[in-house]
Short mmCIF file of C-alpha atoms in Angstrom, two decimals:
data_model
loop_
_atom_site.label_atom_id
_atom_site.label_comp_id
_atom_site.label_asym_id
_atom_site.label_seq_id
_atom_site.Cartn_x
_atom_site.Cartn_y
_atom_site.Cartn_z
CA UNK A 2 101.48 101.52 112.30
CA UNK A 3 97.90 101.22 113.08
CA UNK A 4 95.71 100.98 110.11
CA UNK A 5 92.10 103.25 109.73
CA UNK A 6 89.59 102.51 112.72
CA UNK A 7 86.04 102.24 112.06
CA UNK A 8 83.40 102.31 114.46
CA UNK A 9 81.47 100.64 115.28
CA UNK A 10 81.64 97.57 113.02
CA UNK A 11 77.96 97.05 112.87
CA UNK A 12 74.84 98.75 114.18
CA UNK A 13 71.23 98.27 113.74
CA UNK A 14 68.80 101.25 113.83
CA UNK A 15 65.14 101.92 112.79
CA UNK A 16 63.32 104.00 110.21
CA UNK A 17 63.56 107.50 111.48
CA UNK A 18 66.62 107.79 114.15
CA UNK A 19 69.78 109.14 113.70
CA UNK A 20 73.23 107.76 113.32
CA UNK A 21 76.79 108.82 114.31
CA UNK A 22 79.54 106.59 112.60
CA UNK A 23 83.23 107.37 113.40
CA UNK A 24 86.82 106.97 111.41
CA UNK A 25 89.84 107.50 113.04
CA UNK A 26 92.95 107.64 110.11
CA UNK A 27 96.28 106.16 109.83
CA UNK A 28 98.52 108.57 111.76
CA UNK A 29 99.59 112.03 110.28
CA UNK A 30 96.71 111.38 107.43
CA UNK A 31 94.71 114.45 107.26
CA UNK A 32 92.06 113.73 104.50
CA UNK A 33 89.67 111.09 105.28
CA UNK A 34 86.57 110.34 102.52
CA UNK A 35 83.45 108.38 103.32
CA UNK A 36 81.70 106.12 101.06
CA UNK A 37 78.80 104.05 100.97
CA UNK A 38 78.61 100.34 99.39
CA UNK A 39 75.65 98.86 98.32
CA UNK A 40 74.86 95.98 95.90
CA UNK A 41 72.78 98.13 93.83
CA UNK A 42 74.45 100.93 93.55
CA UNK A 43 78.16 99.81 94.38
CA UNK A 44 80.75 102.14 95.96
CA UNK A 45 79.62 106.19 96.17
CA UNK A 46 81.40 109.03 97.23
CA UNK A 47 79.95 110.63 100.29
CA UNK A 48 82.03 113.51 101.35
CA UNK A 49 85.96 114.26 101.81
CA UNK A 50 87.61 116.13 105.40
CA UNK A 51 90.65 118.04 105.15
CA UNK A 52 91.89 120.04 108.17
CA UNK A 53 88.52 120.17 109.40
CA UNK A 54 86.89 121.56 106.24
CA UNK A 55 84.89 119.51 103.59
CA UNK A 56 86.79 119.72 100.39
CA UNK A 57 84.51 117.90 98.53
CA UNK A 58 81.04 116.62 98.13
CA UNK A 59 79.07 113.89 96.82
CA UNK A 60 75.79 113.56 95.39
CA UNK A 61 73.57 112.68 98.97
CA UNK A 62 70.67 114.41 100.58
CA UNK A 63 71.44 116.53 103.23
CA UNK A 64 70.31 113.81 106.01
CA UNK A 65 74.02 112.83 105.40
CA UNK A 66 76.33 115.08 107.12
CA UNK A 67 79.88 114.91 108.26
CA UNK A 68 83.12 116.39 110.57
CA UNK A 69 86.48 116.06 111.10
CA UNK A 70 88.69 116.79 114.43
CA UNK A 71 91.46 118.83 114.94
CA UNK A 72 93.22 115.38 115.56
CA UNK A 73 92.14 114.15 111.72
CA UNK A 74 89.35 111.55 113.24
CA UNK A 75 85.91 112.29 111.28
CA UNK A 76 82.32 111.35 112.38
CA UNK A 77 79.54 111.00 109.39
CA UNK A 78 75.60 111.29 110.29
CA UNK A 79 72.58 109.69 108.94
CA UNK A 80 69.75 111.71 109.96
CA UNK A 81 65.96 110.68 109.86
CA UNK A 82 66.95 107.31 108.56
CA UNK A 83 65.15 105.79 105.26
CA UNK A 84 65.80 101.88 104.65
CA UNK A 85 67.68 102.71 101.88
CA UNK A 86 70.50 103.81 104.17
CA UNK A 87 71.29 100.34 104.66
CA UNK A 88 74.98 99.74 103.65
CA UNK A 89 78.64 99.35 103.80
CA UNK A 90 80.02 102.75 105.03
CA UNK A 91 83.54 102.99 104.22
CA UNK A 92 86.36 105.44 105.78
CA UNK A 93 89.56 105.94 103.65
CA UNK A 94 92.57 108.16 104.67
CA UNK A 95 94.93 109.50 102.84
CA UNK A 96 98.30 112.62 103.27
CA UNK A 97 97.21 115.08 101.33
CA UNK A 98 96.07 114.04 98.18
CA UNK A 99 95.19 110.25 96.99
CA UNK A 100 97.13 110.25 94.01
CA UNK A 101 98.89 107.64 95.61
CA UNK A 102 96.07 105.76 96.84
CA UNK A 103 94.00 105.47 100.15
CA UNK A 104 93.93 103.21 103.25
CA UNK A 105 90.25 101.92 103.58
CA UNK A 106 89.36 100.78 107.26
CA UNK A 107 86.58 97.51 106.97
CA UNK A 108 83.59 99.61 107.65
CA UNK A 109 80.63 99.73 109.31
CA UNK A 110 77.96 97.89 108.75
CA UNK A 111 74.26 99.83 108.91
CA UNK A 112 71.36 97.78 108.49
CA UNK A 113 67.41 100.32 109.08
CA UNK A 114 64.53 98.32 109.97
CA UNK B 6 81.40 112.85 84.79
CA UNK B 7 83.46 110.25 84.77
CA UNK B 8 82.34 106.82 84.57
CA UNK B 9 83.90 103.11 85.47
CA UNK B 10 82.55 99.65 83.94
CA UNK B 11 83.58 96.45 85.26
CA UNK B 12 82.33 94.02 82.62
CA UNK B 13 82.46 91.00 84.13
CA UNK B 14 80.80 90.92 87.07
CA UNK B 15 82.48 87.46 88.34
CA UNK B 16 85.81 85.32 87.00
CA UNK B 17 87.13 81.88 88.24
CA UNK B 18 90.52 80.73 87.93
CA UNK B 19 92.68 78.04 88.67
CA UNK B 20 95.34 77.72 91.40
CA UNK B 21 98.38 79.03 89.55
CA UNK B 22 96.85 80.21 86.62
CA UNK B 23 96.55 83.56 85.09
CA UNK B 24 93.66 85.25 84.49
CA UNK B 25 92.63 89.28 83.40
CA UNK B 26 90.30 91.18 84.80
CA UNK B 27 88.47 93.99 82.48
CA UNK B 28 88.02 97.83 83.07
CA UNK B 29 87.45 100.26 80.70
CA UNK B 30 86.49 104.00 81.88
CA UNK B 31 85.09 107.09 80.37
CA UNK B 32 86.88 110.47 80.88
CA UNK B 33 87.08 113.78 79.00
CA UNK B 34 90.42 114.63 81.28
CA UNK B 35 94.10 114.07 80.44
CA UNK B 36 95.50 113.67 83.90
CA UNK B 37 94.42 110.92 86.08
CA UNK B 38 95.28 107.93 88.19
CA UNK B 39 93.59 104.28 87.59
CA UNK B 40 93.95 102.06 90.85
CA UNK B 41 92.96 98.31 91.43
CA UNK B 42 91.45 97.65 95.03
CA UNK B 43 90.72 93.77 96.43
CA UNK B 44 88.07 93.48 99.00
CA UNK B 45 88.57 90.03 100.47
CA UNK B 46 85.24 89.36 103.12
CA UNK B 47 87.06 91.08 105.86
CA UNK B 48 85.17 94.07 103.52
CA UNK B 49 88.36 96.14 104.29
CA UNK B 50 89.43 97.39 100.44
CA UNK B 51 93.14 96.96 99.69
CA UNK B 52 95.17 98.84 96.68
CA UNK B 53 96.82 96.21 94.76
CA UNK B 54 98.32 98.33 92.12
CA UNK B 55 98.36 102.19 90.87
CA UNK B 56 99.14 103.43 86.90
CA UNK B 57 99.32 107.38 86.42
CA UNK B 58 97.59 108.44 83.04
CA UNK B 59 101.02 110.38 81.96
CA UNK B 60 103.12 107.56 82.40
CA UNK B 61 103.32 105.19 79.07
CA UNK B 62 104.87 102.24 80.96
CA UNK B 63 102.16 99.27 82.09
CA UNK B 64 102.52 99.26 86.41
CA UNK B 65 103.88 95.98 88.55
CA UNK B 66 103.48 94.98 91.34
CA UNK B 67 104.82 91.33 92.12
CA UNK B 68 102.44 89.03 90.63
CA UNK B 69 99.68 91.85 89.65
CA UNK B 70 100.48 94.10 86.29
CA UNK B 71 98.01 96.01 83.97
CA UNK B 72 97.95 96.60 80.46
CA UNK B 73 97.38 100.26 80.38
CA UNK B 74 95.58 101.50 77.21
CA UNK B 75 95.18 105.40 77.34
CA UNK B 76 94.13 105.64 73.84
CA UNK B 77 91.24 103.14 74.56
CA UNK B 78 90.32 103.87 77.89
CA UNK B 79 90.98 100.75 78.86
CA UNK B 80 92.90 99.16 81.93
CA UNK B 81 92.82 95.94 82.77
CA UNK B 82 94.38 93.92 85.72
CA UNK B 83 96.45 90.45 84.73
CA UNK B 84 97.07 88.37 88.28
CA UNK B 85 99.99 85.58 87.28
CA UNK B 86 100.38 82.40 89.75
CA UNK B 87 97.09 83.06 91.28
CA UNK B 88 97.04 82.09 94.97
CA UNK B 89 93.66 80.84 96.86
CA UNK B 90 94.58 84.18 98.50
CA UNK B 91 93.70 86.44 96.00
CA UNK B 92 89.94 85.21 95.68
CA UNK B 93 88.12 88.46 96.46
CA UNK B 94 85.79 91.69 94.49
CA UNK B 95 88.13 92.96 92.84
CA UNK B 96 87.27 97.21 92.10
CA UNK B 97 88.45 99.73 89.52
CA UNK B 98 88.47 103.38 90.67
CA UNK B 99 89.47 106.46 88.63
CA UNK B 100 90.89 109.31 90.11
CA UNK B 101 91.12 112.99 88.61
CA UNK B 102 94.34 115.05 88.79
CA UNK B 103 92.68 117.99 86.59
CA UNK B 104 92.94 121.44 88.19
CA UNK B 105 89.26 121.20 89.51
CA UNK B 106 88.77 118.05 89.20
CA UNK B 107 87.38 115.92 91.84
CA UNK B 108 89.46 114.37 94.48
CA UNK B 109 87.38 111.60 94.83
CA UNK B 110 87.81 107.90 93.67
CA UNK B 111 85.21 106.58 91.09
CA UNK B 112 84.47 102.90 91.15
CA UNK B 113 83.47 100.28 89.07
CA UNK B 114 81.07 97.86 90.46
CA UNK B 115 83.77 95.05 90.76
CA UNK B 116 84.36 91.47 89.80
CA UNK B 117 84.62 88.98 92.02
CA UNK B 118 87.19 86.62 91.65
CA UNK B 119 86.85 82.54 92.39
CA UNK B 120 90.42 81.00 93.00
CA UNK B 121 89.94 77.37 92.55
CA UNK B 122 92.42 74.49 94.28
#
């Protein structure tokens, strides 16, 4: 079965725009997380979808936002973009709970100049 | 809040060798799942293995097993035969299963991993 889409795989923006980033999950998945890699900082938790709701949150400004679709696939935005938003952006999917683990797609790559 | 530390921030190995990678984590909780992810340069992360807190027995998977050490707080990934293959960052993540704990996956901030022919 197909594996967790990201898109798009890379995108270049500058200081101040806005970004859309979408994950679609591994078929009947209904939680999908998002998190952000960085050298500095390594792997952070963004924000988790289930059924359309955000379960949970993680410690980012509210420039970050995020949805999920009634068919599981979630969008995250980057609003007013800072050069710090430069990263890895990871989507993982997962049933119901990850206590067995997640499928990570391979990301998209931001880069803000 | 929990906390992961990866204290070796890059191994080598020979071709066929073994070698251990190191992970210790801080938690106040009693229920909770470890996991080992690879993240070859295709950056897409992989779980290699899974251990559940309550479960006393160390997990395998083919050539990967950990040495699960509740009391310490310490779990630790041994890769046997090690293929050019497995030459990747290699992440540990905690997991809560606390009523009320967070879902989401903590991560160290991984050890890359040299495979040399």
């Amino acid at each position: 079965k197909a594996g967790v889409t990201q898109t798009p795989r890379y995108l270049i923006k500058t200081r101040g725009q806005q970004v859309t980033l979408s994950c679609s999950p591994i078929s009947g998945h209904r939680s999908v997380s998002w998190y952000q890699q960085t050298p500095g900082q390594g792997l952070q938790f963004l924000f988790e979808y289930f059924s359309e709701t955000q379960r949970n949150k993680g410690n980012f400004p509210g420039r970050f936002s995020g949805r999920q679709f009634s068919n599981s696939r979630s969008e995250m935005n980057v609003s007013t973009l800072e050069l710090g938003d430069s990263a890895l952006y990871l989507c993982a999917s997962t049933t119901y709970s990850g206590v067995y683990g997640y499928t990570f797609g391979s990301g998209t790559r931001l880069t803000v100049v | 809040a929990q906390t992961v530390t990866q204290s070796q921030p890059e191994m080598s190995v020979q071709e066929a060798e073994t070698v251990t990678l190191s992970c210790t984590y801080d938690t106040s909780e009693s229920d909770y799942y470890l996991f080992w992810y690879k993240q070859p340069p295709s950056r897409q992360m992989i779980l290699v293995i899974r251990q559940e807190a309550y479960k006393q027995q160390n997990a395998t998977e083919n050539r990967f097993s950990v040495n699960f050490q509740k009391a310490a707080k310490s779990f630790s990934l041994k890769i046997s035969d090690s293929q050019l293959g497995d030459a990747a960052m290699y992440f540990c993540a905690y997991r809560s299963n606390t009523q009320g704990g967070s879902e989401k996956l903590v991560f160290g901030k991984g050890t890359k991993l040299t495979v040399n022919p």
